[in-house]
PDB file of C-alpha atoms in Angstrom:
ATOM      1  CA  UNK A  10      -7.748   5.949  16.906  1.00 82.00           C
ATOM      2  CA  UNK A  11      -6.232   9.325  17.701  1.00 92.00           C
ATOM      3  CA  UNK A  12      -8.226  11.518  20.043  1.00 94.00           C
ATOM      4  CA  UNK A  13      -8.568  13.422  23.292  1.00 95.00           C
ATOM      5  CA  UNK A  14      -7.953  11.824  26.698  1.00 96.00           C
ATOM      6  CA  UNK A  15     -10.412  12.912  29.355  1.00 95.00           C
ATOM      7  CA  UNK A  16      -8.996  14.418  32.567  1.00 93.00           C
ATOM      8  CA  UNK A  17      -9.940  13.685  36.160  1.00 94.00           C
ATOM      9  CA  UNK A  18     -10.248  15.998  39.152  1.00 93.00           C
ATOM     10  CA  UNK A  19      -7.894  15.515  42.112  1.00 92.00           C
ATOM     11  CA  UNK A  20      -6.714  17.511  45.110  1.00 90.00           C
ATOM     12  CA  UNK A  21      -3.416  17.939  46.917  1.00 86.00           C
ATOM     13  CA  UNK A  22      -2.667  19.843  50.141  1.00 85.00           C
ATOM     14  CA  UNK A  23       0.367  21.594  48.661  1.00 83.00           C
ATOM     15  CA  UNK A  24      -0.799  22.081  45.064  1.00 87.00           C
ATOM     16  CA  UNK A  25      -4.542  22.624  45.425  1.00 88.00           C
ATOM     17  CA  UNK A  26      -7.260  21.323  43.118  1.00 93.00           C
ATOM     18  CA  UNK A  27      -6.097  19.774  39.870  1.00 93.00           C
ATOM     19  CA  UNK A  28      -7.390  19.117  36.390  1.00 94.00           C
ATOM     20  CA  UNK A  29      -5.357  15.936  36.069  1.00 94.00           C
ATOM     21  CA  UNK A  30      -4.273  14.097  32.926  1.00 93.00           C
ATOM     22  CA  UNK A  31      -5.921  16.091  30.155  1.00 95.00           C
ATOM     23  CA  UNK A  32      -4.235  14.824  27.040  1.00 96.00           C
ATOM     24  CA  UNK A  33      -4.184  13.714  23.437  1.00 97.00           C
ATOM     25  CA  UNK A  34      -3.315  10.370  21.850  1.00 97.00           C
ATOM     26  CA  UNK A  35      -1.863  10.501  18.334  1.00 96.00           C
ATOM     27  CA  UNK A  36      -1.002   7.687  15.920  1.00 96.00           C
ATOM     28  CA  UNK A  37       2.018   8.862  13.959  1.00 95.00           C
ATOM     29  CA  UNK A  38       2.590   5.772  11.791  1.00 94.00           C
ATOM     30  CA  UNK A  39       2.025   2.002  11.882  1.00 93.00           C
ATOM     31  CA  UNK A  40       5.096   1.809  14.129  1.00 95.00           C
ATOM     32  CA  UNK A  41       4.815   4.954  16.277  1.00 96.00           C
ATOM     33  CA  UNK A  42       2.261   6.586  18.550  1.00 97.00           C
ATOM     34  CA  UNK A  43       2.495   9.245  21.227  1.00 97.00           C
ATOM     35  CA  UNK A  44       0.548  10.461  24.260  1.00 97.00           C
ATOM     36  CA  UNK A  45       0.696  14.005  25.565  1.00 97.00           C
ATOM     37  CA  UNK A  46      -0.762  14.779  29.011  1.00 97.00           C
ATOM     38  CA  UNK A  47      -0.914  17.895  31.124  1.00 97.00           C
ATOM     39  CA  UNK A  48      -2.109  18.744  34.643  1.00 96.00           C
ATOM     40  CA  UNK A  49      -3.024  22.181  36.009  1.00 95.00           C
ATOM     41  CA  UNK A  50      -3.139  23.041  39.735  1.00 93.00           C
ATOM     42  CA  UNK A  51      -5.159  25.797  41.345  1.00 91.00           C
ATOM     43  CA  UNK A  52      -2.144  27.092  43.316  1.00 86.00           C
ATOM     44  CA  UNK A  53      -0.325  27.917  40.099  1.00 85.00           C
ATOM     45  CA  UNK A  54       1.647  24.749  39.340  1.00 91.00           C
ATOM     46  CA  UNK A  55       1.547  22.508  36.294  1.00 95.00           C
ATOM     47  CA  UNK A  56       3.091  19.350  34.895  1.00 96.00           C
ATOM     48  CA  UNK A  57       3.353  17.902  31.393  1.00 97.00           C
ATOM     49  CA  UNK A  58       4.479  14.617  29.896  1.00 97.00           C
ATOM     50  CA  UNK A  59       5.260  13.348  26.415  1.00 97.00           C
ATOM     51  CA  UNK A  60       5.287   9.561  25.939  1.00 98.00           C
ATOM     52  CA  UNK A  61       6.233   8.223  22.490  1.00 97.00           C
ATOM     53  CA  UNK A  62       6.034   4.475  21.884  1.00 97.00           C
ATOM     54  CA  UNK A  63       7.426   2.433  19.005  1.00 97.00           C
ATOM     55  CA  UNK A  64       7.023  -1.165  17.931  1.00 96.00           C
ATOM     56  CA  UNK A  65       8.124  -3.290  14.993  1.00 94.00           C
ATOM     57  CA  UNK A  66       6.925  -6.866  15.003  1.00 91.00           C
ATOM     58  CA  UNK A  67       9.662  -9.471  15.351  1.00 90.00           C
ATOM     59  CA  UNK A  68      12.308  -6.721  15.593  1.00 93.00           C
ATOM     60  CA  UNK A  69      12.089  -4.356  18.578  1.00 94.00           C
ATOM     61  CA  UNK A  70       9.846  -2.276  20.825  1.00 96.00           C
ATOM     62  CA  UNK A  71      10.294   0.580  23.250  1.00 97.00           C
ATOM     63  CA  UNK A  72       8.760   3.385  25.272  1.00 97.00           C
ATOM     64  CA  UNK A  73      10.040   6.868  26.082  1.00 97.00           C
ATOM     65  CA  UNK A  74       8.913   9.433  28.608  1.00 97.00           C
ATOM     66  CA  UNK A  75       9.738  13.119  28.979  1.00 97.00           C
ATOM     67  CA  UNK A  76       8.224  14.763  32.072  1.00 97.00           C
ATOM     68  CA  UNK A  77       8.463  18.306  33.391  1.00 97.00           C
ATOM     69  CA  UNK A  78       6.985  19.876  36.543  1.00 96.00           C
ATOM     70  CA  UNK A  79       6.790  23.504  37.599  1.00 94.00           C
ATOM     71  CA  UNK A  80       5.410  24.162  41.064  1.00 91.00           C
ATOM     72  CA  UNK A  81       5.028  27.054  43.473  1.00 84.00           C
ATOM     73  CA  UNK A  82       5.190  26.621  47.235  1.00 77.00           C
ATOM     74  CA  UNK A  83       3.236  29.191  49.261  1.00 73.00           C
ATOM     75  CA  UNK A  84       2.326  32.498  47.648  1.00 71.00           C
ATOM     76  CA  UNK A  85       4.185  35.269  45.857  1.00 73.00           C
ATOM     77  CA  UNK A  86       5.459  37.830  48.367  1.00 73.00           C
ATOM     78  CA  UNK A  87       5.651  35.372  51.272  1.00 77.00           C
ATOM     79  CA  UNK A  88       9.127  35.058  52.832  1.00 78.00           C
ATOM     80  CA  UNK A  89       9.015  31.279  52.316  1.00 77.00           C
ATOM     81  CA  UNK A  90       7.781  31.430  48.704  1.00 78.00           C
ATOM     82  CA  UNK A  91       9.592  29.016  46.380  1.00 81.00           C
ATOM     83  CA  UNK A  92       9.327  28.145  42.714  1.00 85.00           C
ATOM     84  CA  UNK A  93      10.815  24.953  41.299  1.00 88.00           C
ATOM     85  CA  UNK A  94      11.105  23.295  37.910  1.00 92.00           C
ATOM     86  CA  UNK A  95      12.162  19.656  37.604  1.00 94.00           C
ATOM     87  CA  UNK A  96      12.306  17.086  34.834  1.00 95.00           C
ATOM     88  CA  UNK A  97      12.656  13.358  34.269  1.00 96.00           C
ATOM     89  CA  UNK A  98      13.618  11.193  31.275  1.00 97.00           C
ATOM     90  CA  UNK A  99      12.738   7.516  30.840  1.00 97.00           C
ATOM     91  CA  UNK A 100      13.464   5.018  28.051  1.00 98.00           C
ATOM     92  CA  UNK A 101      12.993   1.281  27.764  1.00 98.00           C
ATOM     93  CA  UNK A 102      13.983  -0.721  24.696  1.00 97.00           C
ATOM     94  CA  UNK A 103      14.112  -4.420  23.934  1.00 95.00           C
ATOM     95  CA  UNK A 104      14.851  -6.358  20.774  1.00 92.00           C
ATOM     96  CA  UNK A 105      13.675  -9.733  19.528  1.00 90.00           C
ATOM     97  CA  UNK A 106      16.504 -12.270  19.728  1.00 84.00           C
ATOM     98  CA  UNK A 107      15.398 -13.753  16.392  1.00 86.00           C
ATOM     99  CA  UNK A 108      15.800 -10.468  14.529  1.00 87.00           C
ATOM    100  CA  UNK A 109      19.606 -10.520  14.565  1.00 88.00           C
ATOM    101  CA  UNK A 110      20.922 -13.813  15.949  1.00 89.00           C
ATOM    102  CA  UNK A 111      23.948 -13.259  18.136  1.00 90.00           C
ATOM    103  CA  UNK A 112      23.255  -9.531  18.595  1.00 93.00           C
ATOM    104  CA  UNK A 113      21.232  -7.953  21.399  1.00 94.00           C
ATOM    105  CA  UNK A 114      20.531  -4.401  22.462  1.00 95.00           C
ATOM    106  CA  UNK A 115      18.531  -3.292  25.501  1.00 96.00           C
ATOM    107  CA  UNK A 116      18.001  -0.079  27.416  1.00 97.00           C
ATOM    108  CA  UNK A 117      16.399   0.898  30.700  1.00 97.00           C
ATOM    109  CA  UNK A 118      16.953   4.570  31.435  1.00 97.00           C
ATOM    110  CA  UNK A 119      15.569   6.604  34.345  1.00 96.00           C
ATOM    111  CA  UNK A 120      17.288   9.927  35.046  1.00 95.00           C
ATOM    112  CA  UNK A 121      16.337  13.462  35.942  1.00 94.00           C
ATOM    113  CA  UNK A 122      16.382  16.288  38.447  1.00 93.00           C
ATOM    114  CA  UNK A 123      17.243  15.309  42.017  1.00 91.00           C
ATOM    115  CA  UNK A 124      13.954  16.775  43.325  1.00 91.00           C
ATOM    116  CA  UNK A 125      11.663  15.315  40.664  1.00 93.00           C
ATOM    117  CA  UNK A 126      10.411  12.227  42.533  1.00 93.00           C
ATOM    118  CA  UNK A 127       9.987  14.167  45.764  1.00 91.00           C
ATOM    119  CA  UNK A 128       7.610  16.632  44.128  1.00 90.00           C
ATOM    120  CA  UNK A 129       5.297  14.270  42.208  1.00 91.00           C
ATOM    121  CA  UNK A 130       1.845  14.878  43.764  1.00 89.00           C
ATOM    122  CA  UNK A 131      -0.175  12.025  45.284  1.00 87.00           C
ATOM    123  CA  UNK A 132       2.526   9.402  44.650  1.00 89.00           C
ATOM    124  CA  UNK A 133       4.082   8.166  47.939  1.00 87.00           C
ATOM    125  CA  UNK A 134       6.059   5.416  46.209  1.00 89.00           C
ATOM    126  CA  UNK A 135       7.915   7.969  44.092  1.00 88.00           C
ATOM    127  CA  UNK A 136       8.142  10.576  46.861  1.00 89.00           C
ATOM    128  CA  UNK A 137      10.226   8.233  49.027  1.00 89.00           C
ATOM    129  CA  UNK A 138      12.289   6.752  46.196  1.00 89.00           C
ATOM    130  CA  UNK A 139      15.773   8.279  46.233  1.00 91.00           C
ATOM    131  CA  UNK A 140      17.565   6.140  43.652  1.00 94.00           C
ATOM    132  CA  UNK A 141      17.557   6.533  39.868  1.00 95.00           C
ATOM    133  CA  UNK A 142      19.301   3.914  37.730  1.00 96.00           C
ATOM    134  CA  UNK A 143      19.987   3.426  34.037  1.00 97.00           C
ATOM    135  CA  UNK A 144      21.527   0.677  31.947  1.00 96.00           C
ATOM    136  CA  UNK A 145      22.173   0.427  28.188  1.00 97.00           C
ATOM    137  CA  UNK A 146      23.782  -2.766  26.860  1.00 97.00           C
ATOM    138  CA  UNK A 147      24.928  -4.009  23.453  1.00 96.00           C
ATOM    139  CA  UNK A 148      26.365  -7.482  23.009  1.00 95.00           C
ATOM    140  CA  UNK A 149      27.485  -9.609  20.093  1.00 94.00           C
ATOM    141  CA  UNK A 150      28.558 -13.216  19.718  1.00 93.00           C
ATOM    142  CA  UNK A 151      30.191 -14.150  16.404  1.00 91.00           C
ATOM    143  CA  UNK A 152      28.735 -17.262  14.840  1.00 88.00           C
ATOM    144  CA  UNK A 153      31.162 -20.200  14.613  1.00 87.00           C
ATOM    145  CA  UNK A 154      33.912 -18.025  16.070  1.00 90.00           C
ATOM    146  CA  UNK A 155      35.261 -17.848  19.628  1.00 91.00           C
ATOM    147  CA  UNK A 156      34.758 -14.084  20.016  1.00 91.00           C
ATOM    148  CA  UNK A 157      32.172 -12.173  22.045  1.00 95.00           C
ATOM    149  CA  UNK A 158      31.820  -8.466  22.770  1.00 96.00           C
ATOM    150  CA  UNK A 159      29.787  -6.513  25.327  1.00 96.00           C
ATOM    151  CA  UNK A 160      29.497  -2.724  25.544  1.00 96.00           C
ATOM    152  CA  UNK A 161      27.421  -1.063  28.263  1.00 96.00           C
ATOM    153  CA  UNK A 162      26.734   2.277  29.909  1.00 96.00           C
ATOM    154  CA  UNK A 163      25.362   2.606  33.435  1.00 96.00           C
ATOM    155  CA  UNK A 164      24.082   5.465  35.567  1.00 95.00           C
ATOM    156  CA  UNK A 165      23.266   5.620  39.268  1.00 95.00           C
ATOM    157  CA  UNK A 166      21.827   8.691  40.994  1.00 95.00           C
ATOM    158  CA  UNK A 167      21.242   9.294  44.699  1.00 94.00           C
ATOM    159  CA  UNK A 168      18.686  12.097  44.855  1.00 92.00           C
ATOM    160  CA  UNK A 169      19.191  12.764  48.569  1.00 91.00           C
ATOM    161  CA  UNK A 170      22.936  13.301  48.274  1.00 92.00           C
ATOM    162  CA  UNK A 171      22.524  14.659  44.704  1.00 92.00           C
ATOM    163  CA  UNK A 172      25.375  12.340  43.729  1.00 93.00           C
ATOM    164  CA  UNK A 173      25.497  11.022  40.154  1.00 94.00           C
ATOM    165  CA  UNK A 174      27.744   8.126  39.048  1.00 95.00           C
ATOM    166  CA  UNK A 175      28.438   7.238  35.423  1.00 92.00           C
ATOM    167  CA  UNK A 176      30.084   4.074  34.117  1.00 93.00           C
ATOM    168  CA  UNK A 177      30.588   4.931  30.459  1.00 87.00           C
ATOM    169  CA  UNK A 178      31.723   2.971  28.605  1.00 90.00           C
ATOM    170  CA  UNK A 179      32.220  -0.514  30.041  1.00 94.00           C
ATOM    171  CA  UNK A 180      33.678  -2.748  27.329  1.00 96.00           C
ATOM    172  CA  UNK A 181      34.423  -6.467  27.585  1.00 96.00           C
ATOM    173  CA  UNK A 182      35.962  -8.500  24.757  1.00 96.00           C
ATOM    174  CA  UNK A 183      36.642 -12.188  25.230  1.00 95.00           C
ATOM    175  CA  UNK A 184      38.168 -14.972  23.177  1.00 93.00           C
ATOM    176  CA  UNK A 185      37.336 -18.514  24.189  1.00 92.00           C
ATOM    177  CA  UNK A 186      40.171 -20.982  24.700  1.00 91.00           C
ATOM    178  CA  UNK A 187      42.044 -21.829  21.502  1.00 89.00           C
ATOM    179  CA  UNK A 188      44.436 -24.771  21.007  1.00 88.00           C
ATOM    180  CA  UNK A 189      46.863 -23.608  18.323  1.00 88.00           C
ATOM    181  CA  UNK A 190      48.996 -26.765  18.316  1.00 88.00           C
ATOM    182  CA  UNK A 191      46.248 -29.310  17.863  1.00 87.00           C
ATOM    183  CA  UNK A 192      45.984 -31.350  14.675  1.00 84.00           C
ATOM    184  CA  UNK A 193      42.894 -30.828  12.557  1.00 83.00           C
ATOM    185  CA  UNK A 194      42.362 -34.578  12.291  1.00 82.00           C
ATOM    186  CA  UNK A 195      43.901 -36.142  15.397  1.00 79.00           C
ATOM    187  CA  UNK A 196      44.643 -39.833  15.527  1.00 81.00           C
ATOM    188  CA  UNK A 197      45.005 -41.285  18.991  1.00 83.00           C
ATOM    189  CA  UNK A 198      45.546 -39.207  22.116  1.00 87.00           C
ATOM    190  CA  UNK A 199      46.641 -35.613  22.067  1.00 86.00           C
ATOM    191  CA  UNK A 200      50.285 -34.868  22.724  1.00 87.00           C
ATOM    192  CA  UNK A 201      51.004 -32.795  25.824  1.00 88.00           C
ATOM    193  CA  UNK A 202      51.704 -29.655  23.829  1.00 88.00           C
ATOM    194  CA  UNK A 203      48.399 -30.045  21.968  1.00 87.00           C
ATOM    195  CA  UNK A 204      46.580 -29.363  25.236  1.00 90.00           C
ATOM    196  CA  UNK A 205      48.234 -25.976  25.590  1.00 91.00           C
ATOM    197  CA  UNK A 206      45.430 -23.415  25.234  1.00 91.00           C
ATOM    198  CA  UNK A 207      45.270 -19.654  24.853  1.00 92.00           C
ATOM    199  CA  UNK A 208      42.354 -17.443  25.940  1.00 93.00           C
ATOM    200  CA  UNK A 209      41.783 -13.712  26.212  1.00 92.00           C
ATOM    201  CA  UNK A 210      39.625 -11.713  28.610  1.00 93.00           C
ATOM    202  CA  UNK A 211      39.826  -7.921  28.359  1.00 94.00           C
ATOM    203  CA  UNK A 212      37.851  -5.159  30.039  1.00 94.00           C
ATOM    204  CA  UNK A 213      37.997  -1.386  29.699  1.00 94.00           C
ATOM    205  CA  UNK A 214      35.977   0.826  32.020  1.00 92.00           C
ATOM    206  CA  UNK A 215      35.571   4.547  32.578  1.00 93.00           C
ATOM    207  CA  UNK A 216      34.073   5.798  35.859  1.00 92.00           C
ATOM    208  CA  UNK A 217      33.045   9.340  36.726  1.00 94.00           C
ATOM    209  CA  UNK A 218      30.984  10.994  39.429  1.00 92.00           C
ATOM    210  CA  UNK A 219      29.745  14.477  40.200  1.00 91.00           C
ATOM    211  CA  UNK A 220      27.129  16.294  42.259  1.00 90.00           C
ATOM    212  CA  UNK A 221      23.943  17.752  40.835  1.00 86.00           C
ATOM    213  CA  UNK A 222      24.437  21.431  41.624  1.00 80.00           C
ATOM    214  CA  UNK A 223      21.733  22.727  39.266  1.00 73.00           C
ATOM    215  CA  UNK A 224      19.067  24.672  41.200  1.00 68.00           C
ATOM    216  CA  UNK A 225      15.505  23.360  40.911  1.00 62.00           C
ATOM    217  CA  UNK A 226      14.285  26.782  39.858  1.00 53.00           C
TER     218      UNK A 226
END
């Protein structure tokens, strides 16, 4: 059932007291629901998250997450006062192999601001994690044919160096070995030329990298 999600009370040395996780759960349809949560800090910061989820039996399922944080360090007027706003995007998707035999699609995305993990309160595992990775893959194998295709996109992000690498797209198309000179109904051993085979393996890849120069403000 849709309804409110009760918050909890926490504390953090840098952010102060917090009303943590106040939210609302909403059923949108038989295949979709969503959770919204927000946290307020006594030193003036806040964070919010939106987490849709979808599911279709025997077909596919997935989760998404959109998170934003806005924090203040020290107090307005102090020489070391800072204000920062960071965000993070997550998406996981998987499909049932029986839904479309020979075709698969999967996604595991985790990307965002370079300072996002560092600033998540009360989460040491995230605070010291400096790698963000993403992978989206589509593949197809043609039934009773020697062809197969794979298309993928990959992302790697070093949050300490603020270096972002993209591999988009990465395409592989292969043809299994064919024997064009073989008889359809051979009698006896193959002739030498009937063992001559032809195969194809192709790959196209685009690589790019850049530095995250956006200020966390």
